[in-house]
Structure formats: C-alpha cells, structure tokens
Short mmCIF file of C-alpha atoms and ligand atoms in Angstrom, two decimals:
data_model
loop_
_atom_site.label_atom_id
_atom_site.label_comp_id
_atom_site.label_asym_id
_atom_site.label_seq_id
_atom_site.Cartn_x
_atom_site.Cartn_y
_atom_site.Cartn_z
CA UNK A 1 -131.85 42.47 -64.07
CA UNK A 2 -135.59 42.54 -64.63
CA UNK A 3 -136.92 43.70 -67.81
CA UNK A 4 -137.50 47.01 -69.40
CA UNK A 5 -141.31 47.30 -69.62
CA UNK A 6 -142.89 47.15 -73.57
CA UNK A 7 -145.27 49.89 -72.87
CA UNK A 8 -149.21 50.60 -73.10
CA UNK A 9 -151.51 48.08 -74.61
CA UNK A 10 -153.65 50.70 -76.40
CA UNK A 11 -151.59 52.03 -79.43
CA UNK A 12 -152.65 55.48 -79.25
CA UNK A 13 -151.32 56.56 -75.63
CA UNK A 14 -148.69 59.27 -75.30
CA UNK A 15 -145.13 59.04 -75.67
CA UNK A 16 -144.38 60.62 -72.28
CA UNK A 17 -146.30 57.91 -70.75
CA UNK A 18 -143.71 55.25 -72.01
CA UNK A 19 -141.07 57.40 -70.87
CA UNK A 20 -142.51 58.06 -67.55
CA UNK A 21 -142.40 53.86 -67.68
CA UNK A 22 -139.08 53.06 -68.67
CA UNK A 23 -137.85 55.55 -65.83
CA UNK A 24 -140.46 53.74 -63.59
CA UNK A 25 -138.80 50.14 -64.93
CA UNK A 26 -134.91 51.57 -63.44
CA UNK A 27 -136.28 51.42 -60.22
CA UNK A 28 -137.02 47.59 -60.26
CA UNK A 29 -140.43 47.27 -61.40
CA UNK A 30 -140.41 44.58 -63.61
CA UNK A 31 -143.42 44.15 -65.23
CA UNK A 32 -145.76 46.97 -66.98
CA UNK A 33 -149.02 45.95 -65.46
CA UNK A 34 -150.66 48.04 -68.44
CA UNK A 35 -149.11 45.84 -71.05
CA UNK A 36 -150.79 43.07 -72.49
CA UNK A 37 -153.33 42.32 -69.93
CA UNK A 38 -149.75 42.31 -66.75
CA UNK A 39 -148.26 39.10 -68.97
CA UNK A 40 -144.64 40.18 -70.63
CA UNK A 41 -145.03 39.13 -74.21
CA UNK A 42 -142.97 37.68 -77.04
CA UNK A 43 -143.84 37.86 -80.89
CA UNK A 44 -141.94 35.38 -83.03
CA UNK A 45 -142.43 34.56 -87.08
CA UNK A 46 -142.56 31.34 -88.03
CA UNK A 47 -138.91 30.92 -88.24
CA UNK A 48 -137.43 28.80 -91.35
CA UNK A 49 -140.32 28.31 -93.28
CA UNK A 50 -140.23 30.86 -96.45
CA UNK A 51 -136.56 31.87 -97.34
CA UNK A 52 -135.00 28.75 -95.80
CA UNK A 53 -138.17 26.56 -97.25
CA UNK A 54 -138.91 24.27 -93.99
CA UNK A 55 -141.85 22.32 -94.12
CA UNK A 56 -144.60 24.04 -93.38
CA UNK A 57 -146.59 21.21 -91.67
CA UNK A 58 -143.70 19.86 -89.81
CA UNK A 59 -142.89 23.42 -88.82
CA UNK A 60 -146.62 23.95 -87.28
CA UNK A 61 -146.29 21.12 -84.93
CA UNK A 62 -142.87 22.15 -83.94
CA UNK A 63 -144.52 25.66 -82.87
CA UNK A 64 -147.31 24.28 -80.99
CA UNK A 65 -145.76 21.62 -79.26
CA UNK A 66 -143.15 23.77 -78.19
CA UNK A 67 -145.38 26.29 -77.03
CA UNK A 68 -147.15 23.77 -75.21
CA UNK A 69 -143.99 22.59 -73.59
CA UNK A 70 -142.84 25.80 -72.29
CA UNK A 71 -146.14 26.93 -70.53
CA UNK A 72 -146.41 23.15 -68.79
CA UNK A 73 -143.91 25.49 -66.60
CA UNK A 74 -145.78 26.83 -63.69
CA UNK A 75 -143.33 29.97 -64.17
CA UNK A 76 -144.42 30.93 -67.17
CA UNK A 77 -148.27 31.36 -66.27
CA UNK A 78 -147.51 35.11 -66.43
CA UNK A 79 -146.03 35.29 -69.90
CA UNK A 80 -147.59 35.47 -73.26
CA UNK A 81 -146.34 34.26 -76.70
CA UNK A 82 -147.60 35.84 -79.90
CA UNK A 83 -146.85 33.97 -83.11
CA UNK A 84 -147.46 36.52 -86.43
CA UNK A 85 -146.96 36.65 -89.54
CA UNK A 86 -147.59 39.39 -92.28
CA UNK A 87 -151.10 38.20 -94.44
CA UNK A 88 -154.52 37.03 -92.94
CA UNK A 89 -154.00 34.07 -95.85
CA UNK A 90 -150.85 33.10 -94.20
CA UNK A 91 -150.66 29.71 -94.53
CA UNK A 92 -148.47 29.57 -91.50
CA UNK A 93 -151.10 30.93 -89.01
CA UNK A 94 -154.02 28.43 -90.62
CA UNK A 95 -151.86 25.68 -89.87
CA UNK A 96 -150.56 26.87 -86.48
CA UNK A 97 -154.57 27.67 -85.61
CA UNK A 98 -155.16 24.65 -86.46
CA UNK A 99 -153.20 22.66 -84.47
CA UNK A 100 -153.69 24.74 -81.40
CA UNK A 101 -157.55 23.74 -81.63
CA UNK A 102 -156.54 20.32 -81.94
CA UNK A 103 -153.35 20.29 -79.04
CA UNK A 104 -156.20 22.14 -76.65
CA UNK A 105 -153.00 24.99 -76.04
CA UNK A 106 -155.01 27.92 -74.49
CA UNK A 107 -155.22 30.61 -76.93
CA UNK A 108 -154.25 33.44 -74.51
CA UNK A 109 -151.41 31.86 -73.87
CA UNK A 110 -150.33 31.35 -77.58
CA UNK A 111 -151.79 34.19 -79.67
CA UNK A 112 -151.79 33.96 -83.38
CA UNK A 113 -151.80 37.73 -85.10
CA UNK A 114 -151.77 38.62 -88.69
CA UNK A 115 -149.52 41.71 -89.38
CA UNK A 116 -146.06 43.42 -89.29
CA UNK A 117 -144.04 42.16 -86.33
CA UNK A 118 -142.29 46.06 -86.19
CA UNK A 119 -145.55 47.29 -86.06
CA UNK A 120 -147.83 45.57 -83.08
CA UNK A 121 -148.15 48.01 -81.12
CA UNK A 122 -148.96 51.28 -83.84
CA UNK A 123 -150.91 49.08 -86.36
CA UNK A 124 -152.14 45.77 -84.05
CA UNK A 125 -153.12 47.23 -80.76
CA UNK A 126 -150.45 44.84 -79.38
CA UNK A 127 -148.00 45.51 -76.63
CA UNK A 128 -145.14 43.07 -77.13
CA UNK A 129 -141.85 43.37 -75.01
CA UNK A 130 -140.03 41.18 -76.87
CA UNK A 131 -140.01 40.63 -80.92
CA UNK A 132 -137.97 37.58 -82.53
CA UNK A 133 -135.83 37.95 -85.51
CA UNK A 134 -135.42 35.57 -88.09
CA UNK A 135 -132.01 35.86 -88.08
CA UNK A 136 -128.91 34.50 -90.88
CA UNK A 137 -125.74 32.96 -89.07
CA UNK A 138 -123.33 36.32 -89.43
CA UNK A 139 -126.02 38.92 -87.91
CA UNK A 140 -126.11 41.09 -91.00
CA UNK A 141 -128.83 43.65 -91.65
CA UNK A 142 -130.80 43.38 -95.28
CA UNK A 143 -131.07 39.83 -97.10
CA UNK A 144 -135.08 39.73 -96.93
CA UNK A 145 -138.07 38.89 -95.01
CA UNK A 146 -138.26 39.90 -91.09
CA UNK A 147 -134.53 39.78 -90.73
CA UNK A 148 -134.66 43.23 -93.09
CA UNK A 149 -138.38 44.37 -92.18
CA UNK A 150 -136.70 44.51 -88.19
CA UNK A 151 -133.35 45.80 -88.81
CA UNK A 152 -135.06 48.66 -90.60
CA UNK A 153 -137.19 49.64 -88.20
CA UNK A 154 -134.78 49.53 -85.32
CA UNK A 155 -132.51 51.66 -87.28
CA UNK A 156 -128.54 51.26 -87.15
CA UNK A 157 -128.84 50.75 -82.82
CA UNK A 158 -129.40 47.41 -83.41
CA UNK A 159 -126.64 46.42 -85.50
CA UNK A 160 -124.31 48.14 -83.19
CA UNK A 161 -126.11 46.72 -79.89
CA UNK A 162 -125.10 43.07 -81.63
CA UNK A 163 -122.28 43.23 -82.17
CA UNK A 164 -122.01 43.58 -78.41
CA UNK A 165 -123.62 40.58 -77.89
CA UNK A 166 -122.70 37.95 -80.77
CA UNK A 167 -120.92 38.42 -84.16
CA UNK A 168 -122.12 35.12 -85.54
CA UNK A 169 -124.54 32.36 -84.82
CA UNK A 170 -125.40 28.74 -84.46
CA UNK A 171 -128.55 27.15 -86.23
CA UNK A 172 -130.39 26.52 -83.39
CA UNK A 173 -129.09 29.50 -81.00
CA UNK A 174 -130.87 32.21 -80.02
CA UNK A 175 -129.04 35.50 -78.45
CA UNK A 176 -130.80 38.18 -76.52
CA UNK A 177 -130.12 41.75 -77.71
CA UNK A 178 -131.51 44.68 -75.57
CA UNK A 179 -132.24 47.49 -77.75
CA UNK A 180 -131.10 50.89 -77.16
CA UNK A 181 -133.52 53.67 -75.82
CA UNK A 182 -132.91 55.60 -78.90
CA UNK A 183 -133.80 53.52 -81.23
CA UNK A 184 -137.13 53.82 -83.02
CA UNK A 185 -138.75 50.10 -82.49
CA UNK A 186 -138.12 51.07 -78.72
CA UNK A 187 -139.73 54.62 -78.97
CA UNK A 188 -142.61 53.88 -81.44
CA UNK A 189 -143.19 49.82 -80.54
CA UNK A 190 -142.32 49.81 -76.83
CA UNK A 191 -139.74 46.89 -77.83
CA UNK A 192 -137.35 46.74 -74.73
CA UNK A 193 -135.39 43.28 -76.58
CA UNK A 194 -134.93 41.77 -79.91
CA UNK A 195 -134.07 37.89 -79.59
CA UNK A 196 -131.95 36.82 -82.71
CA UNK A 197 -132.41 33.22 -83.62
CA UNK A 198 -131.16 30.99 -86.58
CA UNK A 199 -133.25 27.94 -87.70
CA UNK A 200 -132.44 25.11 -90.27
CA UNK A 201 -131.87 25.77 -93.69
CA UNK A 202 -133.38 23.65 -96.36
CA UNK A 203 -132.76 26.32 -99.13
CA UNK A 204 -129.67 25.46 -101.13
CA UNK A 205 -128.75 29.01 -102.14
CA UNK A 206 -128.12 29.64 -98.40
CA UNK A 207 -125.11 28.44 -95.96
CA UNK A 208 -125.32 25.12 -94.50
CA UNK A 209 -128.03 23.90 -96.31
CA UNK A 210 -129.75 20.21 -94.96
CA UNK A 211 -130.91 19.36 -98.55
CA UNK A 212 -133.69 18.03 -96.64
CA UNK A 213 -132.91 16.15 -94.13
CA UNK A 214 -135.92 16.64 -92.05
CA UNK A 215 -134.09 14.05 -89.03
CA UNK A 216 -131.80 16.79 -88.59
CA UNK A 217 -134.24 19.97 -89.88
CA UNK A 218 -137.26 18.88 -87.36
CA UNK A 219 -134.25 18.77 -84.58
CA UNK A 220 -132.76 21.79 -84.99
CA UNK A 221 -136.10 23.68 -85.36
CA UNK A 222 -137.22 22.32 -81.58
CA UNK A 223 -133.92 23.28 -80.40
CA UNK A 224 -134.43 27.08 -81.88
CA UNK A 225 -137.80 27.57 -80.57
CA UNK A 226 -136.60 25.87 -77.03
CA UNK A 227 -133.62 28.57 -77.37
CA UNK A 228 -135.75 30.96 -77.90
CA UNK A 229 -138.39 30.60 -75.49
CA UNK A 230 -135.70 29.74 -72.95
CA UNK A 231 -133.72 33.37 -73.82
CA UNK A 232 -137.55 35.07 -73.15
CA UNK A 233 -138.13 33.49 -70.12
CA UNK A 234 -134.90 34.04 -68.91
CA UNK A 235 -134.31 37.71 -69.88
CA UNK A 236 -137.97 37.96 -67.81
CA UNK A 237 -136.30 37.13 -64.72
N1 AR6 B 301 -143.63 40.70 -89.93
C1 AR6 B 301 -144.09 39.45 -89.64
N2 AR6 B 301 -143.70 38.35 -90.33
C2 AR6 B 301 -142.85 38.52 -91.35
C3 AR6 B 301 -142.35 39.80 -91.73
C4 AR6 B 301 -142.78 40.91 -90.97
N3 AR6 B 301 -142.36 42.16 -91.22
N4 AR6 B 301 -141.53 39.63 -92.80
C5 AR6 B 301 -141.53 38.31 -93.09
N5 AR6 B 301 -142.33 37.65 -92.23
P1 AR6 B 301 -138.00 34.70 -93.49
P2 AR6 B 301 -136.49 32.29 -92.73
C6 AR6 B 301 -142.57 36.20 -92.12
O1 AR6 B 301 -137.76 34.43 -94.92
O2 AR6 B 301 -137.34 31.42 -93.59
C7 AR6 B 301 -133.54 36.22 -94.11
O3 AR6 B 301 -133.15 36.93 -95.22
C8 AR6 B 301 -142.59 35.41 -93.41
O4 AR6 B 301 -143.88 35.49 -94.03
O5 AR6 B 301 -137.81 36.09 -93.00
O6 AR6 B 301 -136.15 31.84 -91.34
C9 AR6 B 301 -132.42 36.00 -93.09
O7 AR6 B 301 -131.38 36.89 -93.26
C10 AR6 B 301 -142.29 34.01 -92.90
O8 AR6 B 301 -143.49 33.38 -92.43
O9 AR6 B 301 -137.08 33.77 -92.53
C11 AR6 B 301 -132.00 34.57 -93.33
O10 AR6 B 301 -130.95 34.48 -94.24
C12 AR6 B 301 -141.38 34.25 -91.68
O11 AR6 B 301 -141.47 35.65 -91.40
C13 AR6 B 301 -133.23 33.91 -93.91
O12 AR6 B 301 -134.01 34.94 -94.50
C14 AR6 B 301 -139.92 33.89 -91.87
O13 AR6 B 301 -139.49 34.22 -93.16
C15 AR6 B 301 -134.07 33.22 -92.87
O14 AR6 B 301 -135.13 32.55 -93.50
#
C-alpha cells in the first residue's frame, strides 16, 4: 500500500486541509504533491552517538556515505532525507555538513536541520512523512533522548501500534510502525510512520555493550542506516 501523505509544507495551514488529504491518500494517491517540494521525506537523528557514545567522526561518514549510497538508486530521485538534531552547535550536524561538502552529496537530497524532530512541521516549516526513532532493543517508551522526546509526542498510540509490529529488536534492525490517525504527531506533525531502529552500543551502562569495538560498531551502524533507509524506501512503494 502506498503511503499516507505527511501533509502541507507551510506549518501554518489548516487542520481540515490535512484531513481532506489523508481521505484524499485512501483513494491511492500516494504522494502529497504539497509536501516538501512532491519528494516523501524522512528525518532521522544521528543514531548512536550521545547515549550509546559512538564516535562521532566515524558516525558522520557512516551518515553520508550511506546517504550517498541510497540515492545512487535511480528510484529514490523522488525522496528526501532530513538528518536533525536538537542545537545549531550540534556537533553532529558540523560534522555531517562537513562531509557532505566534501562527498559532493546534493544538499536537497540530504538536508541537515537543527531542531526537535516531533516538531518539523509546527516549529521548522518542514513537512516530513516519516521521523526515525532512536530506539533501545525492547521498544519501551521513556529512557532519554529522542526515544522519550517521540514517544511523548505521539502519545500512548504508538506504544500500542508496536507492539503490533515488533516487541523487541536487533542492533542493526529497523521496523516500520504506521502511526494511528489519532495520535497527536499524526494530527499536529503530519507524521503518517515512525521507523524504530537500534544502533551499536558503546555505552557500558546499556545492553550489549561493544566496549569499543569499532570493527563491529562501524558495521552495525551501516547496517542500521541501510535498514533504515531500506524500511523508507520500501514503505514509499
Ligand atoms: N529531536 C532531534 N534530535 C534529538 C532529540 C529531539 N527531540 N532528542 C535527542 N536528539 P539518543 P542513542 C538527538 O541518546 O545515542 C535512548 O534512551 C541527540 O542530540 O537519543 O542512539 C534509547 O532508549 C543525539 O544526537 O540515542 C536507547 O536506549 C541523537 O538524537 C538509547 O538512548 C541520538 O541520541 C539510544 O542512544
């Protein structure tokens, strides 16, 4: 089934008007031409790198390259990626910038945005159908970072839509989660999908910890970002 569509691009449009859309997306239109210049977007934070302490430099060239990788597929020229995180002084987003100057990765194709990942469409002027979650293995709301900041703002739907779909999951793995129409990062966001993924772990307070081993770590982290790009542009079609 094609996707549900995220919604306007300009933050302050009505309500109705997404409404009118999702009814419109039932039908079989699959893409909301309004939304983010006709290309179905995905947001993703820099998965591993603060509470599971991954490298930030070896996590950067993970993210580009991988980016780079999935729009050498002539599929994907109508798809957008949009990697945030929550401070302009994010390291994260210098380093990614950086290296997406020196790949040559078009930067309409890989956006970089500074700001709340529940919250592109109300406070960034971004439509995004798809947002990426940080996830830990068993699925659970709280714990910190963007696996609490999303859970809260999709409200209890999204624990209950998970369970539908996964209980637990794999470092590496991503799963695909549709969210509910009731629930509010749907209503107020435009969010049709939340993508759960798990990357490596270098922290030792956390479950299965690779008390850095960066052979393994650097692996794993190309395998989540392939999962993850792969769930997006297959949930697109
Ligand atoms: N919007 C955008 N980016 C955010 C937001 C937000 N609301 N909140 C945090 N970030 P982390 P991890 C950025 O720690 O390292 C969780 O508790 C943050 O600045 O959320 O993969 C899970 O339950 C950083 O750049 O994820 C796991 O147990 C990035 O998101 C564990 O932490 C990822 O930081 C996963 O650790």
């Amino acid at each position: 089934p094609g996707i549900k569509p995220g919604g306007s691009s300009i933050a302050n449009k009505s309500q109705d008007l997404a409404v009118e859309k999702e009814e419109k997306s039932t039908l079989g239109i699959l893409f909301d031409s309004d939304s983010c210049e006709g290309k179905t977007t995905l947001a993703f934070p820099s998965i591993s790198t603060s509470d599971f302490q991954f490298d930030h430099e070896k996590a950067a060239d993970i993210i580009v390259k991988a980016a780079i990788q999935f729009f050498q597929d002539k599929d994907h020229a109508g798809l957008r990626l949009i990697f945030v995180d929550l401070s302009p002084n994010s390291d994260m987003l210098a380093r990614v910038r950086r290296n997406l100057v020196k790949e040559g990765l078009n930067p309409q194709q890989l956006l970089t945005h500074a700001g709340d990942i529940t919250k592109l469409r109300s406070s960034g002027g971004l439509a995004c159908n798809m947002i990426t979650n940080a996830a830990n293995w068993r699925l659970k709301p709280g714990g910190g970072g963007v696996n609490a900041a999303i859970y809260k703002a999709a409200g209890h739907d999204l624990e209950q839509a998970t369970k539908q779909y996964a209980s637990t999951l794999n470092p590496g793995s991503a799963v695909v989660v549709p969210l509910p129409l009731s629930s509010p990062l749907r209503k107020v966001e435009g969010v049709t999908h939340v993508i759960h993924v798990l990357g490596p772990n270098m922290n030792p307070q956390r479950p299965n910890c690779l008390a850095g081993d960066y052979v393994q770590g650097c692996q794993i982290l190309r395998a989540t970002y392939a999962s993850l790009f792969n769930a997006f542009s297959a949930t697109v079609k």
